[in-house]
Coordinates of C-alpha atoms and ligand atoms in Angstrom, one line a residue:
X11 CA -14.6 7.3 -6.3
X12 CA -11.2 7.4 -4.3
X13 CA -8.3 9.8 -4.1
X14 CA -4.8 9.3 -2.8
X15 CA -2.3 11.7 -1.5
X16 CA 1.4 11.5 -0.8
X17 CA 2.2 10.9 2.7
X18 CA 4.9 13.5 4.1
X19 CA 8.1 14.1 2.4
X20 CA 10.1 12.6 5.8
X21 CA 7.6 9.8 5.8
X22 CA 8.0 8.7 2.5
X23 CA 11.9 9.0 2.6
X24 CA 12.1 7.6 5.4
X25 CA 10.4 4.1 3.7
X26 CA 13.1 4.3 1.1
X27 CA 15.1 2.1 2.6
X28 CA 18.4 0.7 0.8
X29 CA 17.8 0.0 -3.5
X30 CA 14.5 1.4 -3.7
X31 CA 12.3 0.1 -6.6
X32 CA 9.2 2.6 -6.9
X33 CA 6.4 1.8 -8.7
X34 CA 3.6 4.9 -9.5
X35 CA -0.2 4.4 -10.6
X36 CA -2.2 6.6 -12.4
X37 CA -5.2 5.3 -11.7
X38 CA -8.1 4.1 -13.7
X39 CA -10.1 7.6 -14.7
X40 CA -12.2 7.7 -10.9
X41 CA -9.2 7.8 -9.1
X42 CA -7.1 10.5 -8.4
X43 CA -3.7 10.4 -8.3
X44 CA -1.2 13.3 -7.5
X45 CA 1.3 12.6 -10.6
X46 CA 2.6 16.0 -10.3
X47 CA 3.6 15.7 -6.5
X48 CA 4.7 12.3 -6.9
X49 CA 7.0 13.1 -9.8
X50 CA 8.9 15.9 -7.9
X51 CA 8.9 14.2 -4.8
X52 CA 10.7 11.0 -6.3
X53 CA 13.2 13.4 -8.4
X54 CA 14.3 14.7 -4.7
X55 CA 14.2 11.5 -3.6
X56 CA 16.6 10.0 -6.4
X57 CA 19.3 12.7 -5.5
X58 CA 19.5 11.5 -1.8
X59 CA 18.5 8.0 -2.0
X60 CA 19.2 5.1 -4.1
X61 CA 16.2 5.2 -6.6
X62 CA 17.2 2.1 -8.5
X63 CA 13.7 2.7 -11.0
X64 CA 10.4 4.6 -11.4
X65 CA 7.7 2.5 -13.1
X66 CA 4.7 4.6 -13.6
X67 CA 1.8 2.7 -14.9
X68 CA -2.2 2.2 -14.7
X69 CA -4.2 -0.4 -13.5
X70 CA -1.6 -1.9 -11.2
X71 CA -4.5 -3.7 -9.1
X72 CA -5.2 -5.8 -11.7
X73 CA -2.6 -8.9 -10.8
X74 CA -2.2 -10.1 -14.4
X75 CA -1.1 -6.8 -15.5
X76 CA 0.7 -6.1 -12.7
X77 CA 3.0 -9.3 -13.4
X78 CA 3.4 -8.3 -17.5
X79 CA 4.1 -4.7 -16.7
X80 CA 7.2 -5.8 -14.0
X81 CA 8.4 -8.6 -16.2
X82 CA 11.0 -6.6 -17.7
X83 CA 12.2 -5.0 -14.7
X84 CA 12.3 -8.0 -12.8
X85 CA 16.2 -8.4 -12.4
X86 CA 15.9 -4.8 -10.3
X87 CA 12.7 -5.7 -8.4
X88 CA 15.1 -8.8 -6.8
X89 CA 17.5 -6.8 -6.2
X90 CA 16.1 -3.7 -4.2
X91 CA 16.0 -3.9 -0.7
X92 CA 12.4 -2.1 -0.5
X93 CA 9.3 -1.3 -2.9
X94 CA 7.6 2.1 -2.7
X95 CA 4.4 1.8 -4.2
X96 CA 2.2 5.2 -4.9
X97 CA -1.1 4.1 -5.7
X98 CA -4.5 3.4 -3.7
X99 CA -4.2 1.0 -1.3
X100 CA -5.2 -1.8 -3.8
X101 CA -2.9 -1.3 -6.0
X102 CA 0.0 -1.5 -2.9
X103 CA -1.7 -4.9 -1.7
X104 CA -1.5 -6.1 -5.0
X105 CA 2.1 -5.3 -5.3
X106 CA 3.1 -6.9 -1.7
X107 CA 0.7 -10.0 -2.7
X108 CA 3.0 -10.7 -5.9
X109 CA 6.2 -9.7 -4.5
X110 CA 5.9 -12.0 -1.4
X111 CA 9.2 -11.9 0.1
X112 CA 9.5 -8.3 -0.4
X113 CA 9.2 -4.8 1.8
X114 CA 6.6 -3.5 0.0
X115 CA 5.5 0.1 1.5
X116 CA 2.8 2.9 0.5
X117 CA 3.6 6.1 -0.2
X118 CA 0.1 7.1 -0.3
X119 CA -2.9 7.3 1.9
X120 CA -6.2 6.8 0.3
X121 CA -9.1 9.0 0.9
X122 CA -12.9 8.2 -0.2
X123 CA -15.1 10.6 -2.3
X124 CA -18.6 10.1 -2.7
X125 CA -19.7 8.4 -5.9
X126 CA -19.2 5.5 -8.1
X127 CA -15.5 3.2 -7.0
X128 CA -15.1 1.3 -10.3
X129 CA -15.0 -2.4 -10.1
X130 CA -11.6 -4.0 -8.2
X131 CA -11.3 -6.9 -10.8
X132 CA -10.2 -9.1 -7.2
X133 CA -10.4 -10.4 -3.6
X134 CA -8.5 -7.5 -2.5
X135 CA -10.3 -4.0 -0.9
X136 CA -9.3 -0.9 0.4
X137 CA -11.9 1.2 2.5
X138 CA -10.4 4.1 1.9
X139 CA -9.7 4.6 5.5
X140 CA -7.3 8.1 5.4
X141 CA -4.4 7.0 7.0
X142 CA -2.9 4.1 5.3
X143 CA -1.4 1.5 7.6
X144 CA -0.8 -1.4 5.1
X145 CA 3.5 0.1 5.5
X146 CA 2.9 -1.8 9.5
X147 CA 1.2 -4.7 8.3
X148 CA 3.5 -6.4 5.8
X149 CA 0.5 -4.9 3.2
X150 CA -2.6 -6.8 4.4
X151 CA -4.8 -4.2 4.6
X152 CA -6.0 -4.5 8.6
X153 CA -9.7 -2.5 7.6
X154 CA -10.6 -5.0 5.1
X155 CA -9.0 -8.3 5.9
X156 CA -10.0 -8.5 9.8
X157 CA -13.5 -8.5 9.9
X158 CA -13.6 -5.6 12.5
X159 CA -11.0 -3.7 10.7
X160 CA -9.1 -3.6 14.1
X161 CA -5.8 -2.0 13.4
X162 CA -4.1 -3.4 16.9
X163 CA -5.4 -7.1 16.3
X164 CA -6.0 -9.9 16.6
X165 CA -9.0 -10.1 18.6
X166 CA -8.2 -13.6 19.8
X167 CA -11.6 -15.0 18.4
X168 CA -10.0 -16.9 15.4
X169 CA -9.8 -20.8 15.2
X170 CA -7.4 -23.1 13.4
X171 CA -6.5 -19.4 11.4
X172 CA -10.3 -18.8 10.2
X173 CA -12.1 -15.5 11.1
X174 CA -14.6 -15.5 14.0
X175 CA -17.2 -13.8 12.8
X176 CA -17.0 -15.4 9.2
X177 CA -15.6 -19.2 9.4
X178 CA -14.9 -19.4 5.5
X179 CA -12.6 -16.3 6.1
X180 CA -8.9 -16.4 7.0
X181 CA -8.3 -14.2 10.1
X182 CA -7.1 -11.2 9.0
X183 CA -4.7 -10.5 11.6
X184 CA -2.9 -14.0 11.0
X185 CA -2.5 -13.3 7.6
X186 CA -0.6 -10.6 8.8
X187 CA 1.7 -12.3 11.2
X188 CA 2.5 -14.4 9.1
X189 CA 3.7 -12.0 6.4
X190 CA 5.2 -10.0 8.7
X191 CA 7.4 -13.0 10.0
X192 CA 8.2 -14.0 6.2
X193 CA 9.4 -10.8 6.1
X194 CA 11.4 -10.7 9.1
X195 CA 9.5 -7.9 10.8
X196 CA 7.8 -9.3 13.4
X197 CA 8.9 -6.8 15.4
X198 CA 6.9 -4.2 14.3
X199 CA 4.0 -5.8 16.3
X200 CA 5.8 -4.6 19.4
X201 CA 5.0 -0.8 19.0
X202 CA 1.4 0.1 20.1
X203 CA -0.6 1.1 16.8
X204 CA -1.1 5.2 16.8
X205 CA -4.5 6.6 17.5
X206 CA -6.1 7.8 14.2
X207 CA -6.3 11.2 13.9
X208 CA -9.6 11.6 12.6
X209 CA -9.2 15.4 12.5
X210 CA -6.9 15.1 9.5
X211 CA -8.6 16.0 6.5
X212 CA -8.0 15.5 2.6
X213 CA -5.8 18.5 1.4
X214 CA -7.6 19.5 -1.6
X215 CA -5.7 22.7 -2.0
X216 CA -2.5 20.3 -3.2
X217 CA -4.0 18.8 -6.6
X218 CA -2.3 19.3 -9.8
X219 CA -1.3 22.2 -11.3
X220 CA -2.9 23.8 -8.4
Ligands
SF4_145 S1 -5.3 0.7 5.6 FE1 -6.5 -0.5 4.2 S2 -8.4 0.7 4.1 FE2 -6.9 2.1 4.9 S3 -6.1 3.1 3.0 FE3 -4.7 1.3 3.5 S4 -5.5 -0.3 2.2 FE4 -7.1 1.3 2.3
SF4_146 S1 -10.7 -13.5 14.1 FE1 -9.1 -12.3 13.1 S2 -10.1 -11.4 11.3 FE2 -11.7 -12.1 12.6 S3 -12.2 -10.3 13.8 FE3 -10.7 -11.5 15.0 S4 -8.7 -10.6 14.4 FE4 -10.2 -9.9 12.9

């Protein structure tokens, strides 16, 4: 079982960069999602920034879904600059794995609970890690693609782009090189990765209605 919660107002608007698309997931029925919190936030939001839509749907992980569900809205997903995804980190690779050439960001963080996760119906995984870094990584998840979840990577170990430690994988850290550089923001790599604050718990006091 997983939860997500909102990172910080000023984070979050701070990723709404230019025609922002957003998309919100409610979750499958293990995961919690703050839809209260996430609704407010992105009514603020729409009066300062330019909110071009809010698509708020479930099961967002699942790529074939994923690509019916944003069919229709396709014509504004090309045209924002940036795509604020609220969901659990799968669901935010999932996004940035579909919309390639976009900046796709999270707006969440994604906590564990103990307790049965559900089934991710593909390759991608989120540990859960608390402090969601996939918005500095073009959203290849640095815990689960780099098989020592190194978040200042790459180790220098890989080989003709394969993992290290696992030959039939791709390394992790290229993977996010490269997206990063589709994307234009290879710069990003420049500024040293902040330490994790491990201190920094779940704030269970902010759930809905609550
Ligand atoms: S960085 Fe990876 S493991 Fe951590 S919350 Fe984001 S997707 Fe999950
Ligand atoms: S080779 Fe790449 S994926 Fe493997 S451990 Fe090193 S940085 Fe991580």
């Amino acid at each position: 079982m997983l939860i997500t919660q909102l990172k910080s107002k000023d984070a979050i608007a701070s990723l709404a960069q230019g025609k922002t698309f957003v998309i919100n997931c409610h979750g499958c029925k293990e995961v919690y999602f703050p839809e209260y919190q996430a609704d407010e936030l992105q009514k603020e939001l729409a009066a300062e920034k330019d909110i071009t839509e809010i698509m708020t749907r479930d099961y967002i992980c699942n790529p074939d879904h994923l690509q019916l569900q944003l069919e229709k809205y396709m014509d504004k997903v090309k045209d924002a600059d940036t795509v604020l995804v609220c969901s659990c980190g799968v669901g935010v690779q999932t996004v940035a794995k579909y919309l390639e050439e976009k900046r796709v960001f999270s707006g969440c963080d994604t906590y564990p609970l103990p307790g049965f996760q559900g089934v991710t119906p593909q390759e991608l995984d989120c540990a859960q890690c608390g402090e969601c870094y996939l918005n500095y990584t073009g959203g290849v998840c640095p815990i689960t693609a780099c098989s020592k979840s190194l978040v200042n990577g790459q180790c220098g170990g890989s080989k003709n782009g394969k993992c290290e430690v696992d030959k039939d994988m791709e390394c992790g850290w290229e993977r996010i090189y490269r997206k990063l550089e589709k994307l234009n923001k290879l710069d990003t790599l420049k500024h040293p990765t902040k330490v994790r604050d491990y201190k920094k718990p779940f704030d269970f006091s902010t759930k809905d209605g609550e």
